[in-house]
Each structure stands twice: as structure tokens, then as C-alpha cells.
PDB file of C-alpha atoms in Angstrom:
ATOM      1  CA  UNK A  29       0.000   0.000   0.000  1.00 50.00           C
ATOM      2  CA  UNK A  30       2.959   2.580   0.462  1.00 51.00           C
ATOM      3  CA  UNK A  31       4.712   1.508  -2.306  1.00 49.00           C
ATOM      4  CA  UNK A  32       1.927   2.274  -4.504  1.00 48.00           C
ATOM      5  CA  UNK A  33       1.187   5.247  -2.808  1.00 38.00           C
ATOM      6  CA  UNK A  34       4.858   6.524  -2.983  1.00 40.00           C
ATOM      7  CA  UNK A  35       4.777   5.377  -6.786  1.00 44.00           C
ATOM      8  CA  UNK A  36       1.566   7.235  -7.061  1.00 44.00           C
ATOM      9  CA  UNK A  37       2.655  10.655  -5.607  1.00 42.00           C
ATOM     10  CA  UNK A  38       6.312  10.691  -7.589  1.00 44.00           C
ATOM     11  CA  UNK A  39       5.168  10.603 -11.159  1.00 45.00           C
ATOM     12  CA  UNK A  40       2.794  14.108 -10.177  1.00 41.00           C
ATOM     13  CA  UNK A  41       6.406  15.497  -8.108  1.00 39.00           C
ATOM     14  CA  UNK A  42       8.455  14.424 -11.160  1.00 40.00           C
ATOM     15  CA  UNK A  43       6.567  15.810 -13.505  1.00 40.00           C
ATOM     16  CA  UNK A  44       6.257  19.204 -11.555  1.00 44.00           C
ATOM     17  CA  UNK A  45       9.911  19.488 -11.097  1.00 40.00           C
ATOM     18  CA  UNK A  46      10.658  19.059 -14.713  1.00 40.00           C
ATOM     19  CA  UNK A  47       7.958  22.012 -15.769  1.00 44.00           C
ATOM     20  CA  UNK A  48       9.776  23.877 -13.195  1.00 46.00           C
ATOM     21  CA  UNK A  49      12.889  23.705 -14.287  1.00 44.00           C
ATOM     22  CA  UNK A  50      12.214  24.632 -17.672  1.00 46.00           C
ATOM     23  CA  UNK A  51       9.992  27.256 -16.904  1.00 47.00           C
ATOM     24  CA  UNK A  52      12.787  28.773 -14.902  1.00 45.00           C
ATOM     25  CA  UNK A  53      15.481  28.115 -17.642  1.00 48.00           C
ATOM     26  CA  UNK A  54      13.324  29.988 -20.090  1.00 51.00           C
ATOM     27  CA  UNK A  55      12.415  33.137 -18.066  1.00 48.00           C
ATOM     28  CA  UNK A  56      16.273  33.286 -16.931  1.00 57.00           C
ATOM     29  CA  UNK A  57      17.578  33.461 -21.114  1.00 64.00           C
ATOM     30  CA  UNK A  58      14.624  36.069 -22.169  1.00 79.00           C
ATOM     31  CA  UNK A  59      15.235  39.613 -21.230  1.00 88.00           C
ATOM     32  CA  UNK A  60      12.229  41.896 -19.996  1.00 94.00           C
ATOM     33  CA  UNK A  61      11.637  45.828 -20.552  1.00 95.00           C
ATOM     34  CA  UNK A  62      11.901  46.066 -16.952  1.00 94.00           C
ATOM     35  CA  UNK A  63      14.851  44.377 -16.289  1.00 94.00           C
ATOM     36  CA  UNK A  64      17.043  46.029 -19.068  1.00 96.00           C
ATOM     37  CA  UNK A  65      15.637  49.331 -17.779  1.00 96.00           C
ATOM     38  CA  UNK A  66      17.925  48.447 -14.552  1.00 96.00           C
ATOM     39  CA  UNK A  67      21.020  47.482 -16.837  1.00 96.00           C
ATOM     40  CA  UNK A  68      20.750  50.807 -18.501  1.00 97.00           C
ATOM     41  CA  UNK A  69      19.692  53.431 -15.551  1.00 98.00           C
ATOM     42  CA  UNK A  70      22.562  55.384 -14.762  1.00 98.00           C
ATOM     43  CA  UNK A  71      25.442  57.590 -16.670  1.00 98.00           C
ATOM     44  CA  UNK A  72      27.011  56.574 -20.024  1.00 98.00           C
ATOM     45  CA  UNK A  73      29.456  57.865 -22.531  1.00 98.00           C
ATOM     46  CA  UNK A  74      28.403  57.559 -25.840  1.00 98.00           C
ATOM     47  CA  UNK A  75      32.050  56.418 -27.415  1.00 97.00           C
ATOM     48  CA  UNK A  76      31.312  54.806 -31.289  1.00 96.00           C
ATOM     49  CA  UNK A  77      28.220  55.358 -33.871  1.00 95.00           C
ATOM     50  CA  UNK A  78      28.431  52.800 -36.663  1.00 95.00           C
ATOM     51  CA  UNK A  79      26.870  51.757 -39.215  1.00 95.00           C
ATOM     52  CA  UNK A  80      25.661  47.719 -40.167  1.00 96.00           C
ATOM     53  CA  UNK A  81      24.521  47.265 -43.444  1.00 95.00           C
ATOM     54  CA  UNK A  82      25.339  50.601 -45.453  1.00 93.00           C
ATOM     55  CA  UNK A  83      28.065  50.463 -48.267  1.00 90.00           C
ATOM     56  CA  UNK A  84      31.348  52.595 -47.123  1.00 87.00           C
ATOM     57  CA  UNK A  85      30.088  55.549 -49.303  1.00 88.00           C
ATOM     58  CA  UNK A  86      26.731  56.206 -47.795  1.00 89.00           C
ATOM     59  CA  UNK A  87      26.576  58.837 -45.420  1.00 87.00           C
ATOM     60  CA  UNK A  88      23.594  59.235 -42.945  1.00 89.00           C
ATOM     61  CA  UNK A  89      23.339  63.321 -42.624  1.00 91.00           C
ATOM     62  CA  UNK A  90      21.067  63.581 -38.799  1.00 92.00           C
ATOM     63  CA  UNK A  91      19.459  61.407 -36.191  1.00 94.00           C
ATOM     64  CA  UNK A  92      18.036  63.102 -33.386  1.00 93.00           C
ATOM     65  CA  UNK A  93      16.388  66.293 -33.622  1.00 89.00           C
ATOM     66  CA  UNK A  94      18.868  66.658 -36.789  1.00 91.00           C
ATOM     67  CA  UNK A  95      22.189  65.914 -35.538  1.00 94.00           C
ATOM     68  CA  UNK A  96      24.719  64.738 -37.353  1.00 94.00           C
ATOM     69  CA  UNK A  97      25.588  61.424 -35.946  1.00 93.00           C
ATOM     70  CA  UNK A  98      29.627  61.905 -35.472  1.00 91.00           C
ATOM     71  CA  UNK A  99      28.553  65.013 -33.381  1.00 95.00           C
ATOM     72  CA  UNK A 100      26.946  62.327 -31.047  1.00 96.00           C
ATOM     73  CA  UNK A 101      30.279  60.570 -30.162  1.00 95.00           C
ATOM     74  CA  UNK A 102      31.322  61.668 -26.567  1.00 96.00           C
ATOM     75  CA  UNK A 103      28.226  62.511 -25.654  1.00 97.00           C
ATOM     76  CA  UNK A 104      27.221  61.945 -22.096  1.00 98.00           C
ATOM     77  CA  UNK A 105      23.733  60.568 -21.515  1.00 98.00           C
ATOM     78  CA  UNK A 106      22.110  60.292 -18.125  1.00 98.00           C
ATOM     79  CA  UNK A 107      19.241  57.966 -17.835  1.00 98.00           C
ATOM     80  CA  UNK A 108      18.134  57.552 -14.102  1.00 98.00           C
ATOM     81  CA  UNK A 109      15.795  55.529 -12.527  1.00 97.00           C
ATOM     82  CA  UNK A 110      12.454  58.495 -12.414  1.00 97.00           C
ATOM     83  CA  UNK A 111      13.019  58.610 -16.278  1.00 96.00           C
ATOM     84  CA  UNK A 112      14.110  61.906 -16.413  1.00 96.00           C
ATOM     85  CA  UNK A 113      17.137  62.341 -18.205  1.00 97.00           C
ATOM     86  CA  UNK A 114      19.294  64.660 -20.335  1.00 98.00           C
ATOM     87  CA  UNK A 115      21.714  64.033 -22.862  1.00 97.00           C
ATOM     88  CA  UNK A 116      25.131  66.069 -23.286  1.00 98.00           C
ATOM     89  CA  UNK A 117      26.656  67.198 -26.838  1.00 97.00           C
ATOM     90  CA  UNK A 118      30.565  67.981 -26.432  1.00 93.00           C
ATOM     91  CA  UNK A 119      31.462  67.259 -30.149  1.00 91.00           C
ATOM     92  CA  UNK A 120      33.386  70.557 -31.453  1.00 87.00           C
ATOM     93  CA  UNK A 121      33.283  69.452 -34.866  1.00 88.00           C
ATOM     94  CA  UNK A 122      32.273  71.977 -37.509  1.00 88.00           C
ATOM     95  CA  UNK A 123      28.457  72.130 -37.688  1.00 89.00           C
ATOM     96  CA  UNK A 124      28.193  70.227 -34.788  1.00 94.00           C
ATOM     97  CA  UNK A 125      25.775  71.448 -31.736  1.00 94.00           C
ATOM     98  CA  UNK A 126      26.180  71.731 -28.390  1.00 94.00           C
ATOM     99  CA  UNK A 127      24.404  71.979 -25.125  1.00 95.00           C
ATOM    100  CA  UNK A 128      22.363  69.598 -23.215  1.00 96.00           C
ATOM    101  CA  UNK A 129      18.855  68.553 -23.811  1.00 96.00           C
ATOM    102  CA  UNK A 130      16.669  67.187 -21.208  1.00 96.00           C
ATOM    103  CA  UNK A 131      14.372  63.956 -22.057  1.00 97.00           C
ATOM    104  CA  UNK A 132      12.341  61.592 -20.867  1.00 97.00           C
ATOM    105  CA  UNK A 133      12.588  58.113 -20.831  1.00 98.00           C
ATOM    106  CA  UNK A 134      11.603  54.356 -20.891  1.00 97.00           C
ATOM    107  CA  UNK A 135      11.957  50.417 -22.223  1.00 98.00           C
ATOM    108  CA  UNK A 136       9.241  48.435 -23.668  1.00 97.00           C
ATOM    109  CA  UNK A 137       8.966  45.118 -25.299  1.00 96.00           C
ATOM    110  CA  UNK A 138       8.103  45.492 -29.165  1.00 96.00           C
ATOM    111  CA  UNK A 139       7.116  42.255 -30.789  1.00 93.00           C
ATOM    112  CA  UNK A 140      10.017  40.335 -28.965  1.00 93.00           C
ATOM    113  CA  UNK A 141      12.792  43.319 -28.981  1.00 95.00           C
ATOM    114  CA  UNK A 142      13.454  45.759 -26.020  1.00 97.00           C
ATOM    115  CA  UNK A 143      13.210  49.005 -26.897  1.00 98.00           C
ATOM    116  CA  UNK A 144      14.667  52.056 -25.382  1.00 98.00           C
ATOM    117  CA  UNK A 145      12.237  54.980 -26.185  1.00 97.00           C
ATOM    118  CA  UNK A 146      12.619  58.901 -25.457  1.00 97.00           C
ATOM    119  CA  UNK A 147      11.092  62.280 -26.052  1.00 97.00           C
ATOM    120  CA  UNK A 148      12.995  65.522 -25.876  1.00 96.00           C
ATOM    121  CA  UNK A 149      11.831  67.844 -23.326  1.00 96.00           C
ATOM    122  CA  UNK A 150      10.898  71.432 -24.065  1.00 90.00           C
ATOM    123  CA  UNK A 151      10.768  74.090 -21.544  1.00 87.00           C
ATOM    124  CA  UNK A 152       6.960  74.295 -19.651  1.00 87.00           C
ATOM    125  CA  UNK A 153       5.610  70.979 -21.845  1.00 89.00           C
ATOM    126  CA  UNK A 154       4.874  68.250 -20.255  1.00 89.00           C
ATOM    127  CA  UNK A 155       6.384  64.896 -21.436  1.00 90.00           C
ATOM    128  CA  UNK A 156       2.204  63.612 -21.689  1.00 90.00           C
ATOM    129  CA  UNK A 157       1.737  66.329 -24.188  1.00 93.00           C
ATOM    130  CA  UNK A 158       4.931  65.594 -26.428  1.00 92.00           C
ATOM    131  CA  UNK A 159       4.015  63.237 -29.059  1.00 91.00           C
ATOM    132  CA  UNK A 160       7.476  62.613 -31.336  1.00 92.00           C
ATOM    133  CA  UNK A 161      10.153  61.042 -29.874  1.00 95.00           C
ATOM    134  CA  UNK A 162      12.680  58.220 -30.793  1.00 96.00           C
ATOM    135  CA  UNK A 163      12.397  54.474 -30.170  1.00 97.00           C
ATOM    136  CA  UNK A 164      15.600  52.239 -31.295  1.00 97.00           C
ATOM    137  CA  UNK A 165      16.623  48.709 -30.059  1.00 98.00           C
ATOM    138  CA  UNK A 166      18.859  48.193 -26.982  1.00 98.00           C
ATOM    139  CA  UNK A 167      20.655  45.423 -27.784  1.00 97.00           C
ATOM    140  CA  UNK A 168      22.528  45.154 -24.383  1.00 97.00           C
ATOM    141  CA  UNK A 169      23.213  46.931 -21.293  1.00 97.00           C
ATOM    142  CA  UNK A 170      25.562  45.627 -18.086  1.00 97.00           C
ATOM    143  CA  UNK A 171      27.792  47.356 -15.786  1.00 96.00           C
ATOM    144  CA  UNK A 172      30.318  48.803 -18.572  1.00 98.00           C
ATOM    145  CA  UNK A 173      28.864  48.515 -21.541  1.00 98.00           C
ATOM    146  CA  UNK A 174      24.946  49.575 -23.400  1.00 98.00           C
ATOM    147  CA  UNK A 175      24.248  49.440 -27.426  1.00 98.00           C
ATOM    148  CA  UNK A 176      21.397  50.249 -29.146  1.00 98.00           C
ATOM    149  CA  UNK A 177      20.595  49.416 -32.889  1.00 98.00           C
ATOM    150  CA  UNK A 178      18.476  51.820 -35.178  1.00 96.00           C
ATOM    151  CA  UNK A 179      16.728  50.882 -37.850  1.00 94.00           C
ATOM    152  CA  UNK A 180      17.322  53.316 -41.193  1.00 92.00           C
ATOM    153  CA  UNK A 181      16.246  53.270 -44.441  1.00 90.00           C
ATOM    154  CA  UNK A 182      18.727  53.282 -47.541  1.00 89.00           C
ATOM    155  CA  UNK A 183      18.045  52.489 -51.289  1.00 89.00           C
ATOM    156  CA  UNK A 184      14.720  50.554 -50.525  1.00 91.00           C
ATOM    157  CA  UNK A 185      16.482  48.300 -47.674  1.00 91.00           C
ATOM    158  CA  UNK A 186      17.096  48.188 -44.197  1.00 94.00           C
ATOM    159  CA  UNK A 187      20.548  48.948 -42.739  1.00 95.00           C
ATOM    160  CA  UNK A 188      21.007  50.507 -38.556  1.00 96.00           C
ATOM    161  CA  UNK A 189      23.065  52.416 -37.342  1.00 96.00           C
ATOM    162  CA  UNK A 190      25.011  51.268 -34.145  1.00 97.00           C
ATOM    163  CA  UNK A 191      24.996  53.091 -30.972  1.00 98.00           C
ATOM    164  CA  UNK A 192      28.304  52.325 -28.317  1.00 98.00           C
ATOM    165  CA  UNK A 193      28.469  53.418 -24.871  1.00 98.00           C
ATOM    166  CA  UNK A 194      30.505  53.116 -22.019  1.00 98.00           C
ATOM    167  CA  UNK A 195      29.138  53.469 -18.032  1.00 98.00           C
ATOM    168  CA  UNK A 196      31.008  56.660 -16.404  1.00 96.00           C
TER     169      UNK A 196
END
């Protein structure tokens, strides 16, 4: 009688372990919106834009608000935790800006891809009432490193444009 008990209540424990298990070793290799929005709160250097995809010879004139994208390198970006940020041009190149523009903000899971989103801040709006903004791919983020991956257009076909930073 406890034999067949015993043999009765291990295939249910067996089976439960095993869903267990590989529930936990898919949750552990998927990355959430939530999660990466720890990895990448905090300060970062933005050291390298590149470009995957584009022939040598094309040139991608502005991203952001119209900047050209080699006045982005060394910029410092601060994305804390309440989702108010800034970002920091330094680039002295000719026709590059400077200054610092204050954003806002977040990560969010597009069809399988986290996304790092923000909106540039103007003076007396409220984020709520700001309706452009940018969304690209963030492809990583740990303790020294973040990239993001943006999606351009070029002769009818997809190519990004690679984003590098470094944690200060």
C-alpha cells in the first residue's frame, strides 16, 4: 500500500519538477523591458556610432532632432531611474551642436525586442503632451557597456546604425 502510494505521488512530483525547471530556464535566457531598464539606468558615454549594413560611401546626414551622428560621439547621456534624463553634446566638430537637452525616458517590449524609447523635453511641456520622440533597439546593457541598434532606411532596404556606450 505505500509503495503504490509513494509510486503514485512521484510521477505528479516528477513531472512538476521538470515544468519547473524549464519554466525557470526559459524566463532566466529572455530579457524583460523592466529588467534592461535596470542594466541601462545610470550615466554613459556615448564612445562609437556605426553603421551595419550601409556600403562605405553612404553617409547618414542627422538622427536626433537633426544631428549629425559623429557630433553624437562623446556625448554623455544620463538615464536615471524616475526617467528623467538629459543628454550632453561635447562634439566641437564643424556644424556640430552643443548643449544639453533634457528627455524623458523608458523600455518596452516590441514584438520580442526591447526598446529604449525617449522624447525631448521642451521648456513648460509636459512629457504627456509631447508626441514625437525616438524608439531604437537596446541590444545590451551591463555594468560597462549599453548598445542600441536603429533601424534606417537606404536604397529601398534596411541597414542601422550602431549606438556604443561606455558606463562613467
Amino acid at each position: 500500500m505505500i509503495k503504490q502510494l509513494t509510486r503514485f505521488l512521484m510521477v505528479p512530483v516528477a513531472a512538476m519538477l521538470l515544468f519547473s525547471a524549464c519554466a525557470s530556464q526559459q524566463g532566466a535566457s529572455a530579457p524583460t523591458a523592466s529588467g534592461m531598464k535596470k542594466n541601462a539606468t545610470g550615466k554613459w558615454t556615448l564612445n562609437n556610432v556605426s553603421y551595419e549594413g550601409l556600403p562605405s560611401t553612404a553617409k547618414i546626414k542627422t538622427v536626433f532632432s537633426n544631428i549629425p551622428p559623429d557630433c553624437l560621439q562623446g556625448s554623455n547621456w544620463v538615464l536615471p531611474s524616475n526617467a528623467y534624463g538629459s543628454y550632453t553634446l561635447n562634439a566641437t566638430g564643424a556644424g556640430c551642436p552643443t548643449g544639453t537637452q533634457n528627455i524623458v525616458w523608458s523600455t518596452l517590449n516590441q514584438g520580442g525586442q526591447i526598446m529604449i524609447q525617449f522624447k525631448e523635453l521642451a521648456d513648460g511641456v509636459k512629457a504627456k503632451n509631447i508626441t514625437d520622440g525616438y524608439r531604437v533597439e537596446l541590444q545590451s546593457a551591463d555594468n560597462a557597456s549599453m548598445t542600441w541598434r536603429a533601424p534606417v532606411s537606404y536604397e529601398g532596404k534596411t541597414a542601422y546604425i550602431i549606438y556604443s556606450f561606455s558606463r562613467q
